Coordinates of N, CA and C in Angstrom, one line a residue:
M268 N 140.9 63.8 73.9 CA 140.8 63.8 75.3 C 140.9 65.2 75.9
K269 N 141.7 66.1 75.3 CA 141.8 67.4 75.8 C 140.5 68.2 75.6
L270 N 139.8 67.9 74.5 CA 138.6 68.7 74.2 C 137.6 68.6 75.4
P271 N 137.3 67.4 76.0 CA 136.3 67.4 77.1 C 136.8 68.2 78.3
V272 N 138.1 68.2 78.6 CA 138.6 69.0 79.7 C 138.4 70.5 79.4
I273 N 138.7 70.9 78.2 CA 138.6 72.3 77.8 C 137.1 72.7 77.9
A274 N 136.2 71.9 77.4 CA 134.8 72.1 77.4 C 134.3 72.2 78.9
Y275 N 134.8 71.3 79.7 CA 134.4 71.3 81.2 C 134.9 72.6 81.8
L276 N 136.1 73.0 81.6 CA 136.6 74.3 82.2 C 135.9 75.5 81.6
T277 N 135.5 75.5 80.4 CA 134.7 76.6 79.8 C 133.3 76.7 80.5
I278 N 132.7 75.5 80.7 CA 131.4 75.5 81.4 C 131.5 76.1 82.8
I279 N 132.6 75.6 83.5 CA 132.8 76.0 84.9 C 133.0 77.5 85.0
T280 N 133.8 78.0 84.0 CA 134.1 79.4 84.0 C 132.9 80.3 83.7
A281 N 132.1 79.8 82.8 CA 130.8 80.5 82.4 C 129.9 80.5 83.6
C282 N 129.7 79.4 84.3 CA 128.9 79.3 85.5 C 129.4 80.2 86.6
H283 N 130.7 80.3 86.8 CA 131.2 81.2 87.8 C 130.9 82.6 87.4
G284 N 131.0 83.0 86.2 CA 130.7 84.3 85.7 C 129.2 84.7 86.0
I285 N 128.3 83.7 85.7 CA 126.9 83.9 85.9 C 126.6 84.1 87.4
M286 N 127.2 83.2 88.2 CA 127.0 83.3 89.7 C 127.5 84.6 90.2
G287 N 128.7 85.0 89.7 CA 129.3 86.3 90.2 C 128.4 87.5 89.8
S288 N 127.8 87.4 88.6 CA 126.9 88.5 88.2 C 125.6 88.5 89.1
A289 N 125.1 87.3 89.4 CA 123.9 87.2 90.3 C 124.3 87.8 91.7
L290 N 125.4 87.5 92.2 CA 125.8 88.0 93.5 C 126.0 89.5 93.4
A291 N 126.6 90.0 92.4 CA 126.8 91.4 92.2 C 125.4 92.1 92.1
D292 N 124.5 91.5 91.4 CA 123.1 92.1 91.3 C 122.5 92.2 92.6
D293 N 122.6 91.1 93.5 CA 122.0 91.2 94.8 C 122.6 92.4 95.6
S294 N 123.9 92.6 95.6 CA 124.4 93.7 96.3 C 124.0 95.0 95.8
A295 N 123.7 95.1 94.5 CA 123.3 96.3 93.9 C 121.9 96.7 94.3
V296 N 121.1 95.7 94.7 CA 119.7 96.1 95.1 C 119.6 96.2 96.6
L297 N 120.6 95.9 97.3 CA 120.6 96.0 98.8 C 120.5 97.5 99.1
P298 N 119.7 97.9 100.1 CA 119.7 99.3 100.6 C 121.1 99.6 101.2
A299 N 121.4 100.8 101.4 CA 122.6 101.3 102.0 C 122.7 100.9 103.5
E300 N 123.8 100.4 103.9 CA 124.0 100.0 105.3 C 124.1 101.3 106.1
K301 N 123.5 101.3 107.3 CA 123.5 102.5 108.2 C 124.1 102.0 109.5
S302 N 124.4 103.0 110.4 CA 125.0 102.8 111.7 C 124.4 103.8 112.7
Q303 N 124.1 103.3 113.9 CA 123.6 104.1 115.0 C 124.1 103.5 116.3
N304 N 124.7 104.3 117.1 CA 125.2 103.9 118.4 C 126.1 102.6 118.2
G305 N 126.9 102.6 117.1 CA 127.8 101.5 116.9 C 127.1 100.2 116.4
I306 N 125.8 100.3 116.1 CA 125.0 99.2 115.6 C 124.8 99.4 114.1
T307 N 125.2 98.4 113.3 CA 125.1 98.4 111.9 C 123.8 97.7 111.5
Y308 N 123.0 98.3 110.5 CA 121.8 97.7 110.1 C 121.4 98.1 108.7
L309 N 120.5 97.3 108.1 CA 119.9 97.6 106.8 C 118.4 97.7 107.0
S310 N 117.8 98.5 106.3 CA 116.3 98.6 106.3 C 115.8 98.7 104.9
G311 N 114.9 97.9 104.5 CA 114.3 97.9 103.2 C 113.5 96.7 102.9
G312 N 113.6 96.2 101.7 CA 112.8 95.1 101.2 C 111.7 95.5 100.3
I313 N 111.9 96.6 99.6 CA 110.8 97.1 98.7 C 111.1 96.4 97.3
G314 N 110.1 95.6 96.9 CA 110.2 94.9 95.7 C 110.8 93.5 95.9
S315 N 110.5 92.5 95.1 CA 110.9 91.2 95.3 C 112.4 91.0 95.1
D316 N 113.1 91.8 94.3 CA 114.5 91.7 94.1 C 115.2 92.1 95.4
Q317 N 114.8 93.2 96.0 CA 115.4 93.6 97.3 C 115.1 92.7 98.4
V318 N 113.9 92.1 98.5 CA 113.6 91.1 99.5 C 114.5 89.9 99.4
T319 N 114.7 89.4 98.2 CA 115.6 88.3 97.9 C 117.0 88.6 98.3
A320 N 117.5 89.8 98.0 CA 118.8 90.2 98.3 C 119.0 90.3 99.8
M321 N 118.0 90.9 100.5 CA 118.1 91.1 101.9 C 118.1 89.7 102.7
K322 N 117.3 88.8 102.2 CA 117.2 87.5 102.8 C 118.6 86.8 102.6
A323 N 119.2 87.0 101.4 CA 120.5 86.3 101.1 C 121.6 86.9 102.0
A324 N 121.4 88.2 102.4 CA 122.4 88.9 103.2 C 122.2 88.7 104.7
A325 N 121.1 88.1 105.1 CA 120.8 87.9 106.5 C 121.8 87.2 107.3
N326 N 122.6 86.3 106.7 CA 123.6 85.5 107.4 C 124.7 86.4 107.9
D327 N 124.9 87.6 107.4 CA 125.9 88.5 107.8 C 125.4 89.4 109.0
Y328 N 124.2 89.2 109.5 CA 123.6 89.9 110.6 C 123.2 89.0 111.6
T329 N 122.9 89.5 112.8 CA 122.5 88.6 113.9 C 121.0 88.6 114.1
L330 N 120.3 89.6 113.6 CA 118.9 89.7 113.7 C 118.2 90.1 112.4
M331 N 117.1 89.4 112.0 CA 116.3 89.9 110.9 C 114.9 90.0 111.4
L332 N 114.4 91.3 111.3 CA 113.0 91.6 111.6 C 112.2 91.6 110.3
V333 N 111.0 91.0 110.3 CA 110.2 91.0 109.2 C 108.8 91.5 109.7
C334 N 108.3 92.6 109.1 CA 107.0 93.2 109.5 C 106.0 92.9 108.5
A335 N 104.8 92.4 109.0 CA 103.8 92.0 108.0 C 102.4 92.0 108.7
I336 N 101.4 92.0 107.9 CA 100.0 91.8 108.4 C 99.8 90.3 108.6
G337 N 99.5 89.8 109.8 CA 99.4 88.4 110.1 C 98.6 87.5 109.3
N338 N 97.3 87.9 109.1 CA 96.4 87.0 108.4 C 96.6 87.1 106.8
T339 N 97.2 88.1 106.3 CA 97.3 88.2 104.8 C 98.8 88.0 104.4
G340 N 99.7 88.3 105.3 CA 101.1 88.1 105.0 C 101.6 89.4 104.2
A341 N 100.8 90.4 104.0 CA 101.2 91.6 103.3 C 102.3 92.3 104.1
Y342 N 103.4 92.6 103.4 CA 104.5 93.3 104.1 C 104.1 94.7 104.5
L343 N 104.8 95.2 105.6 CA 104.6 96.6 106.1 C 105.9 97.3 106.0
A344 N 105.8 98.6 105.8 CA 106.9 99.6 105.9 C 106.5 100.7 106.9
D345 N 107.3 101.6 107.2 CA 107.1 102.7 108.1 C 106.7 102.3 109.5
V346 N 107.3 101.1 109.9 CA 107.1 100.7 111.3 C 108.2 101.3 112.1
K347 N 107.8 101.9 113.3 CA 108.9 102.4 114.2 C 109.4 101.3 115.0
I348 N 110.8 101.2 114.9 CA 111.5 100.1 115.6 C 112.4 100.7 116.7
N349 N 112.3 100.1 117.9 CA 113.2 100.5 119.0 C 113.7 99.2 119.6
I350 N 115.1 99.1 119.6 CA 115.8 98.0 120.2 C 116.6 98.5 121.4
A351 N 116.3 97.9 122.6 CA 117.0 98.3 123.8 C 117.7 97.1 124.4
D352 N 118.9 97.4 125.0 CA 119.7 96.3 125.6 C 119.0 95.9 126.9
K353 N 119.7 94.9 127.6 CA 119.1 94.4 128.9 C 118.9 95.4 130.0
T354 N 119.7 96.5 129.9 CA 119.6 97.6 130.9 C 118.5 98.6 130.5
G355 N 117.9 98.4 129.4 CA 116.8 99.3 128.9 C 117.3 100.5 128.1
K356 N 118.6 100.5 127.8 CA 119.2 101.6 127.0 C 118.9 101.3 125.5
T357 N 118.4 102.3 124.8 CA 118.1 102.1 123.4 C 119.4 102.1 122.6
V358 N 119.5 101.0 121.8 CA 120.7 100.9 121.0 C 120.4 101.2 119.5
L359 N 119.1 101.0 119.1 CA 118.7 101.4 117.8 C 117.3 101.8 117.8
E360 N 117.1 103.0 117.2 CA 115.7 103.5 117.0 C 115.6 104.0 115.6
T361 N 114.7 103.5 114.8 CA 114.6 103.8 113.4 C 113.2 103.6 112.9
V362 N 112.9 104.0 111.7 CA 111.6 103.7 111.1 C 112.0 102.8 109.9
A363 N 111.3 101.7 109.8 CA 111.6 100.7 108.7 C 111.2 101.3 107.4
E364 N 112.2 101.2 106.5 CA 112.0 101.7 105.1 C 111.3 100.7 104.2
G365 N 111.2 99.5 104.8 CA 110.5 98.4 104.1 C 110.2 97.4 105.1
P366 N 109.8 96.2 104.7 CA 109.4 95.2 105.7 C 110.5 94.4 106.4
I367 N 111.7 94.6 106.0 CA 112.8 93.8 106.6 C 113.9 94.8 107.1
I368 N 114.3 94.4 108.3 CA 115.5 95.1 108.9 C 116.5 94.1 109.4
L369 N 117.7 94.2 108.9 CA 118.8 93.4 109.3 C 119.7 94.2 110.3
V370 N 120.0 93.5 111.4 CA 120.8 94.3 112.5 C 121.9 93.4 112.9
K371 N 123.1 94.1 113.2 CA 124.3 93.4 113.7 C 124.3 93.8 115.2
L372 N 123.8 92.9 116.1 CA 123.9 93.1 117.5 C 124.9 92.1 118.1
T373 N 125.5 92.5 119.2 CA 126.4 91.6 119.9 C 125.5 90.7 120.7
P374 N 126.0 89.5 121.0 CA 125.2 88.5 121.8 C 124.7 89.1 123.1
G375 N 123.4 88.8 123.4 CA 122.8 89.3 124.6 C 121.3 89.3 124.5
T376 N 120.6 89.8 125.5 CA 119.2 89.9 125.5 C 118.7 91.3 125.2
Y377 N 117.7 91.4 124.3 CA 117.3 92.7 123.8 C 115.7 92.8 123.9
Q378 N 115.2 94.0 124.1 CA 113.8 94.3 124.1 C 113.5 95.0 122.8
I379 N 112.5 94.5 122.0 CA 112.2 95.1 120.8 C 110.8 95.6 120.8
S380 N 110.6 96.8 120.4 CA 109.2 97.4 120.3 C 109.1 97.8 118.9
A381 N 107.9 97.5 118.3 CA 107.6 97.8 116.9 C 106.2 98.4 116.9
D382 N 106.2 99.7 116.4 CA 104.9 100.5 116.4 C 104.5 100.7 115.0
N383 N 103.3 100.1 114.7 CA 102.7 100.2 113.4 C 101.4 101.0 113.6
K384 N 101.5 102.3 113.4 CA 100.4 103.3 113.5 C 99.7 103.2 114.8
G385 N 100.5 103.1 115.9 CA 99.9 103.1 117.3 C 99.7 101.7 117.8
S386 N 99.7 100.7 117.0 CA 99.6 99.3 117.5 C 101.0 98.8 117.7
I387 N 101.4 98.5 119.0 CA 102.7 98.2 119.4 C 102.9 96.8 119.8
I388 N 103.9 96.2 119.2 CA 104.3 94.8 119.6 C 105.6 94.9 120.4
H389 N 105.7 94.1 121.5 CA 106.9 94.0 122.3 C 107.4 92.6 122.3
R390 N 108.7 92.4 122.1 CA 109.3 91.1 122.1 C 110.6 91.2 122.8
T391 N 111.0 90.1 123.5 CA 112.3 89.9 124.1 C 113.0 88.9 123.3
V392 N 114.2 89.2 122.8 CA 115.0 88.2 122.1 C 116.4 88.0 122.7
K393 N 116.9 86.8 122.5 CA 118.2 86.5 122.9 C 119.0 86.2 121.7
I394 N 120.0 87.1 121.5 CA 120.9 87.0 120.3 C 122.1 86.2 120.7
G395 N 122.4 85.1 119.9 CA 123.5 84.3 120.1 C 124.7 84.7 119.2
A396 N 125.8 84.0 119.4 CA 127.0 84.2 118.6 C 126.9 83.5 117.2
S397 N 126.1 82.4 117.1 CA 126.2 81.6 115.9 C 125.3 82.1 114.8
H398 N 124.1 81.6 114.7 CA 123.3 81.9 113.5 C 122.4 83.0 113.8
P399 N 121.9 83.7 112.7 CA 121.0 84.9 112.9 C 119.6 84.4 113.4
L400 N 119.0 85.3 114.1 CA 117.6 85.1 114.6 C 116.7 85.8 113.7
E401 N 115.6 85.1 113.2 CA 114.6 85.8 112.4 C 113.4 86.0 113.3
L402 N 112.9 87.2 113.4 CA 111.7 87.5 114.2 C 110.7 88.1 113.3
N403 N 109.6 87.4 113.2 CA 108.4 87.9 112.4 C 107.5 88.7 113.3
L404 N 107.3 89.9 113.0 CA 106.4 90.8 113.7 C 105.1 91.0 112.9
S405 N 104.0 90.5 113.4 CA 102.8 90.6 112.6 C 101.7 91.2 113.3
W406 N 101.0 92.1 112.7 CA 99.8 92.8 113.2 C 98.5 92.2 112.6
P407 N 97.4 92.2 113.4 CA 96.2 91.8 112.8 C 95.7 92.8 111.7
E408 N 95.0 92.3 110.7 CA 94.4 93.2 109.7 C 93.3 94.0 110.4
K409 N 93.4 95.3 110.1 CA 92.3 96.2 110.6 C 91.1 96.0 109.9
R410 N 90.0 95.8 110.6 CA 88.7 95.6 110.0 C 88.0 96.9 109.8
S411 N 87.3 97.0 108.7 CA 86.6 98.2 108.4 C 85.3 98.2 109.2
S412 N 84.8 99.3 109.7 CA 83.6 99.4 110.4 C 82.4 99.3 109.5
R413 N 82.6 99.5 108.2 CA 81.5 99.3 107.3 C 81.4 97.8 106.8
Q414 N 80.2 97.3 106.6 CA 80.1 95.9 106.2 C 79.4 95.8 104.9

């Protein structure tokens, strides 16, 4: 009778160790957390491991921005991001180091401007206290003038 209990506990312990390693691996691939004007954020998402880790970490932030080409879904980096509060004061200004930016904003209304090589998207978002908001910013694919 004791053998099945020992086997069960061994399996549980092994699974816990594997899960712990997976969580540790996620944090190892997360980009470094940064702060500006009291706003904490992460910027990255280079490679599938980091994208997965950032999406897993999104619940610890109030806003997740994802930058991509709309019709292809290809991720974008080097997008200039500006987030202003309801009074128009910039609270975060950065250049995306990858397609995903996670931001810890206090509840309220914010204006977001995202500039991809001169093509600017403006969005107004309302950040709540409960779950994170995911905002997908997508630009049309630039067509070549040659056919």
